[in-house]
Short mmCIF file of C-alpha atoms in Angstrom, two decimals:
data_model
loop_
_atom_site.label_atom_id
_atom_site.label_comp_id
_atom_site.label_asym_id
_atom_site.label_seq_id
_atom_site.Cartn_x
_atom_site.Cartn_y
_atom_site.Cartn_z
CA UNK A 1473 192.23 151.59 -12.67
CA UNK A 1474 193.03 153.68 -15.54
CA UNK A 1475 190.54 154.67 -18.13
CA UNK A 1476 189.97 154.59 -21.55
CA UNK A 1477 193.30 155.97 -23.32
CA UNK A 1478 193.03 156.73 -26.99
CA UNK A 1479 196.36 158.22 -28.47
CA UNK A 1480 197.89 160.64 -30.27
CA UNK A 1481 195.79 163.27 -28.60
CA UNK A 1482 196.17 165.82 -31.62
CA UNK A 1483 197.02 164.44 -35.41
CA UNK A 1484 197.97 166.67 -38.02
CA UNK A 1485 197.93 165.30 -41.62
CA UNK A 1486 197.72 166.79 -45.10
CA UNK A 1487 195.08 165.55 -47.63
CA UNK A 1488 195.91 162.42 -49.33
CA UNK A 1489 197.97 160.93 -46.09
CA UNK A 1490 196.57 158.13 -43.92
CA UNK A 1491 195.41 158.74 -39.86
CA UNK A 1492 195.96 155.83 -37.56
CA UNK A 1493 193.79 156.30 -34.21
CA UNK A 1494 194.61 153.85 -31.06
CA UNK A 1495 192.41 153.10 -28.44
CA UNK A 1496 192.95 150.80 -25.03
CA UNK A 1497 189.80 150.05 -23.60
CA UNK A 1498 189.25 150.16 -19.87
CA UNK A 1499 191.16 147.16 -18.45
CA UNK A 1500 188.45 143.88 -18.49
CA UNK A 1501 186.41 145.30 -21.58
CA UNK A 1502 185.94 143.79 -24.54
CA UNK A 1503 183.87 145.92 -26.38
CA UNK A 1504 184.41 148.95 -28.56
CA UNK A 1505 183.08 151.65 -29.57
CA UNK A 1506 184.08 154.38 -32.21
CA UNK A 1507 182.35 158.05 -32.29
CA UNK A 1508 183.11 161.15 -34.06
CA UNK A 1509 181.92 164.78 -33.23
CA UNK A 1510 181.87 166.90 -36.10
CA UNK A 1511 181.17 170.67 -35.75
CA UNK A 1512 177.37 171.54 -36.08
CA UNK A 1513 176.93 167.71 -36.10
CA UNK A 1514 177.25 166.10 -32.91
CA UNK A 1515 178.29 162.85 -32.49
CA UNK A 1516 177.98 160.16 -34.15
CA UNK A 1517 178.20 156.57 -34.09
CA UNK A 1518 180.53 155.05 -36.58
CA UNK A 1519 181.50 151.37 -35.02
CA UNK A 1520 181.28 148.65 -32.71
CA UNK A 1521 183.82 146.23 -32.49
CA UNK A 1522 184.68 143.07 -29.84
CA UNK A 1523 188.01 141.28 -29.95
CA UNK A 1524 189.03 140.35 -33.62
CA UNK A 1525 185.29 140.94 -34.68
CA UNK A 1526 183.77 143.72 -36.47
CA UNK A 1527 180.21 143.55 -34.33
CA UNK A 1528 178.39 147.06 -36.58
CA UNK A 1529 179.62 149.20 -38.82
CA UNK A 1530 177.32 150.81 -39.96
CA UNK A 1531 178.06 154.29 -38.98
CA UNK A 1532 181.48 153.84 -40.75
CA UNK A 1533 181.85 155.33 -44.39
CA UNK A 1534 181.82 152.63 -46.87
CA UNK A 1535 185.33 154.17 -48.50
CA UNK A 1536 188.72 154.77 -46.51
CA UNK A 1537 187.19 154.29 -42.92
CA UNK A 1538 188.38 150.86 -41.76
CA UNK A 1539 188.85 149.47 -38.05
CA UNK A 1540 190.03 146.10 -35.83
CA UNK A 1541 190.26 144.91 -32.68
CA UNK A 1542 192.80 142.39 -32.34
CA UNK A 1543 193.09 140.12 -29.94
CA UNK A 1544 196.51 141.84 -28.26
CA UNK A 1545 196.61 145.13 -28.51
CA UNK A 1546 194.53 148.48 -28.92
CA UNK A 1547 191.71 149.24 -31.23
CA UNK A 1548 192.99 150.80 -34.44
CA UNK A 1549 190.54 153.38 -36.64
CA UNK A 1550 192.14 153.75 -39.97
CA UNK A 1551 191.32 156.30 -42.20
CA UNK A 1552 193.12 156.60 -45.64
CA UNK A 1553 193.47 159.36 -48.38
CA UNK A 1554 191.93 161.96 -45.34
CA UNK A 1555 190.08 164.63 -46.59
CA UNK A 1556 189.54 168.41 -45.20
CA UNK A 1557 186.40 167.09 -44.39
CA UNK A 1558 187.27 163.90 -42.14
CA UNK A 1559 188.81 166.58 -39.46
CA UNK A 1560 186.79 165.95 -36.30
CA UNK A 1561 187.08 165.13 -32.98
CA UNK A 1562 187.24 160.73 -32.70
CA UNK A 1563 186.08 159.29 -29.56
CA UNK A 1564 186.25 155.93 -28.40
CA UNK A 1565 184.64 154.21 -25.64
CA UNK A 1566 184.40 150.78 -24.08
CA UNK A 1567 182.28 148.70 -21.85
CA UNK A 1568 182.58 145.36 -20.00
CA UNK A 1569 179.88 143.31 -22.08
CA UNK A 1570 178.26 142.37 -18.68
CA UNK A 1571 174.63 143.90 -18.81
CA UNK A 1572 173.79 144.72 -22.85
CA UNK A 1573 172.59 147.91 -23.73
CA UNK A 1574 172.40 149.22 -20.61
CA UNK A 1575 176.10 148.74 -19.88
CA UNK A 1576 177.62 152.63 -19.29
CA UNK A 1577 180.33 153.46 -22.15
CA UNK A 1578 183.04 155.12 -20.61
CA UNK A 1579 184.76 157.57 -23.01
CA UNK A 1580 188.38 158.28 -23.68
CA UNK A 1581 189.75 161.68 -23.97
CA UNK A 1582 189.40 161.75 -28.00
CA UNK A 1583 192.01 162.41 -30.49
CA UNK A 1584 191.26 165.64 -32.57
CA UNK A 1585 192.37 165.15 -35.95
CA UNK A 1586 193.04 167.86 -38.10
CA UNK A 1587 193.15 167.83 -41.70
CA UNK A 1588 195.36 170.97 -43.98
CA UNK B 911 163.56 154.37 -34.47
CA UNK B 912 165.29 155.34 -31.27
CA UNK B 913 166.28 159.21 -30.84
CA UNK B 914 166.62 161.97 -28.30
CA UNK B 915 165.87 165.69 -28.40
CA UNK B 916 167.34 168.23 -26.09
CA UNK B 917 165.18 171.61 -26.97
CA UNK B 918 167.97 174.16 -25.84
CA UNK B 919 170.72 174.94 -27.24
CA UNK B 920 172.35 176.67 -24.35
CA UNK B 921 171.17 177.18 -20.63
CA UNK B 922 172.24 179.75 -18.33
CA UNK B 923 171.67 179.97 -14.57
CA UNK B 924 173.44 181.79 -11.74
CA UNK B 925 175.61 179.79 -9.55
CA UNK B 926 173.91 178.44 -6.61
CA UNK B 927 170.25 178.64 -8.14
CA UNK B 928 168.88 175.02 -9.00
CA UNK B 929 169.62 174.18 -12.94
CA UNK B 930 167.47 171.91 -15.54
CA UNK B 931 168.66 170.46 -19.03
CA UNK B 932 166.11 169.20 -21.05
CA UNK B 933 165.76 165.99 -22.79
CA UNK B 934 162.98 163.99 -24.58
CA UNK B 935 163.07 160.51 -25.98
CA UNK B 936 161.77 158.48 -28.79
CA UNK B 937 162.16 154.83 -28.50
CA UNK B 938 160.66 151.48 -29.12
CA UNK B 939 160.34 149.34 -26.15
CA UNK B 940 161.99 150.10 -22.56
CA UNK B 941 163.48 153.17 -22.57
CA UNK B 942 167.48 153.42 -21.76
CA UNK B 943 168.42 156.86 -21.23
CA UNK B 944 172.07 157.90 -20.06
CA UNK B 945 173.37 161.97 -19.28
CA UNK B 946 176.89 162.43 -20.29
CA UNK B 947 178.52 165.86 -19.58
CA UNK B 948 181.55 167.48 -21.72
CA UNK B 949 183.99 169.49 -20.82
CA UNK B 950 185.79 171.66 -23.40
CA UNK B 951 188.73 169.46 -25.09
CA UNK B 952 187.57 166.59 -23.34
CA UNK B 953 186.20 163.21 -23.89
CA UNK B 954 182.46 162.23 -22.08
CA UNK B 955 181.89 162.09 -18.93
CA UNK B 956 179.33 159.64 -17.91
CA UNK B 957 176.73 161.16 -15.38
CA UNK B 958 174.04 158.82 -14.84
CA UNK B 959 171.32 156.26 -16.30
CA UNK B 960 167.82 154.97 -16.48
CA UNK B 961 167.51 151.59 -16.45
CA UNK B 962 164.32 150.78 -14.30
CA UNK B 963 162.88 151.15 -11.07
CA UNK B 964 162.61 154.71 -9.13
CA UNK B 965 162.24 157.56 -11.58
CA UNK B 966 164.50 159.51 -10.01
CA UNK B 967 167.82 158.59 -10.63
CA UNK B 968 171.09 160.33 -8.85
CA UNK B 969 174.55 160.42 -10.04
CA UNK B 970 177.85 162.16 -9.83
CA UNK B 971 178.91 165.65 -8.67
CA UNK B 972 175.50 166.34 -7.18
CA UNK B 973 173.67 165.62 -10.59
CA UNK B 974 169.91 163.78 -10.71
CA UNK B 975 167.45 163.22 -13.34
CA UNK B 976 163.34 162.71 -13.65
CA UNK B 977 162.47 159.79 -15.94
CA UNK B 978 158.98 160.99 -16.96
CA UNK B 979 157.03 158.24 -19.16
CA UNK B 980 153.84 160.01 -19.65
CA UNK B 981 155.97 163.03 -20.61
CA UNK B 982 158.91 161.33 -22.44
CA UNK B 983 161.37 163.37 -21.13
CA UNK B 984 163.91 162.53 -18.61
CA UNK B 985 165.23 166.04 -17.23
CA UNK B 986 169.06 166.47 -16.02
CA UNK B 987 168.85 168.83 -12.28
CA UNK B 988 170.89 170.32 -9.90
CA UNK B 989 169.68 171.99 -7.41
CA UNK B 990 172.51 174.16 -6.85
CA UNK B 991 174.42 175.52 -9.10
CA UNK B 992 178.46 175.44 -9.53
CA UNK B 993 180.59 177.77 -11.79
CA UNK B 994 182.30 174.75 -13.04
CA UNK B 995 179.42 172.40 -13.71
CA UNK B 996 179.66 174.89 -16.76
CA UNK B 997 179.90 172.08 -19.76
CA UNK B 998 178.20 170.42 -22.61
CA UNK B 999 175.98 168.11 -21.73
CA UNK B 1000 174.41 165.05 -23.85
CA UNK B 1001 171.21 163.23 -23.44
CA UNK B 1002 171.69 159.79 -25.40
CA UNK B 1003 169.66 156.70 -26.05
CA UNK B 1004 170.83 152.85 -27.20
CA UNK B 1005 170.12 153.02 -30.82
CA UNK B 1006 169.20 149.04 -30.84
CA UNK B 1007 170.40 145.91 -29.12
CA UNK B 1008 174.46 146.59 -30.67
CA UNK B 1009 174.29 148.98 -27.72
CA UNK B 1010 175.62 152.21 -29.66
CA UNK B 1011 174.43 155.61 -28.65
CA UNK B 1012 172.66 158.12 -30.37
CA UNK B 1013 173.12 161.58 -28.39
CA UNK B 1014 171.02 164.43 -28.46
CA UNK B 1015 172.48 167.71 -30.31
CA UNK B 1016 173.97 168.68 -26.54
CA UNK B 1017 173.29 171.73 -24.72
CA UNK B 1018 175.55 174.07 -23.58
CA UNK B 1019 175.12 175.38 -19.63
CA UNK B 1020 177.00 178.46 -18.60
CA UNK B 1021 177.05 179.08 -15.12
CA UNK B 1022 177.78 182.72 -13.99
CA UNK B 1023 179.06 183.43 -10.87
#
């Protein structure tokens, strides 16, 4: 049963270009979770998405930060016009729906994104 | 509102003595309390959870923890020590009933051989 997969692993971009972050949730989850660890800051919480719903977002910045959940394929975190400061480490992480709160979040491997 | 503090910054033991990683809680209602561990470059690794019952909850590679009410604090052990439980280690809490996280700062454990 494979895990969460988020992909590209690594993204380069240059200021002013737009990021595109996929993530496949654990096969028979529907819900989805965005994070982002920021040097000094920890992580974070940005947003919480089921299929083709936006559920809570907000942990997301207002401006540039968008994401979906369609109903084929992988979540998408979309970040436009990326700034120096929007290089971080992006996590995402999906449960089954089955027990709430206390449902575990399993995490994927993260896709560091790197800003010049 | 919900939040989690984990007092150290870094712990170091010697491998095969028993290891503790601190965490206290804040919350509203039941308390939900998960341990994820990170390894460098890698995503979280979930470790274990409180939900309710026996306050002494196991979970993987030899890991337990000590829910604590009267304390708030729910303490990640070990009682032996392993060069590569070396990690970063999060204490995190449901931040209300949308079921994100909110995660301690982390602490950093360094194992020496």
């Amino acid at each position: 049963n494979a895990g969460v997969m988020q992909n590209p692993r690594h993204l380069v971009r240059r200021r002013g270009q737009e990021a595109r972050l996929r993530c496949s949730p654990m096969k028979g989850h529907s819900h989805v979770y965005w994070y982002r660890q920021l040097p000094e800051e920890g992580l974070k919480f940005m947003v919480y998405l089921q299929k083709e719903n936006i559920i809570d977002e907000s942990g997301m910045p207002k401006e540039r930060f968008s994401a979906e959940f369609p109903k084929e394929g992988p979540s998408i975190l979309r970040i436009q016009q990326v700034v120096r400061g929007d290089s971080a480490a992006y996590f995402c992480a999906s449960r089954p729906g089955l027990a709430g709160v206390t449902d575990t979040q399993y995490f994927g491997p993260g896709t560091r994104l790197t800003v010049l | 509102a919900q939040s989690v503090a984990q007092p150290e910054d870094q712990v170091n033991v010697a491998e095969g003595n028993p290891l503790t990683v601190k965490c206290t809680y804040s919350v509203s209602g039941n308390p939900y309390l998960f341990w994820y561990v990170q390894y460098p470059n890698r995503g979280l690794q979930f470790l274990l959870k409180y939900i309710t019952g026996d306050n002494l909850v196991k979970g993987s590679y030899g890991f337990e923890a000590e829910f604590n009410k009267s304390q708030t604090s729910f303490h990640l052990k070990k009682p032996s020590a392993l060069v590569s439980d070396s990690a970063l280690y999060f204490c995190a809490v449901p931040g209300g009933s949308q079921g994100n996280l909110i995660f301690g700062k982390g602490t950093k454990l360094s194992v020496k051989p």
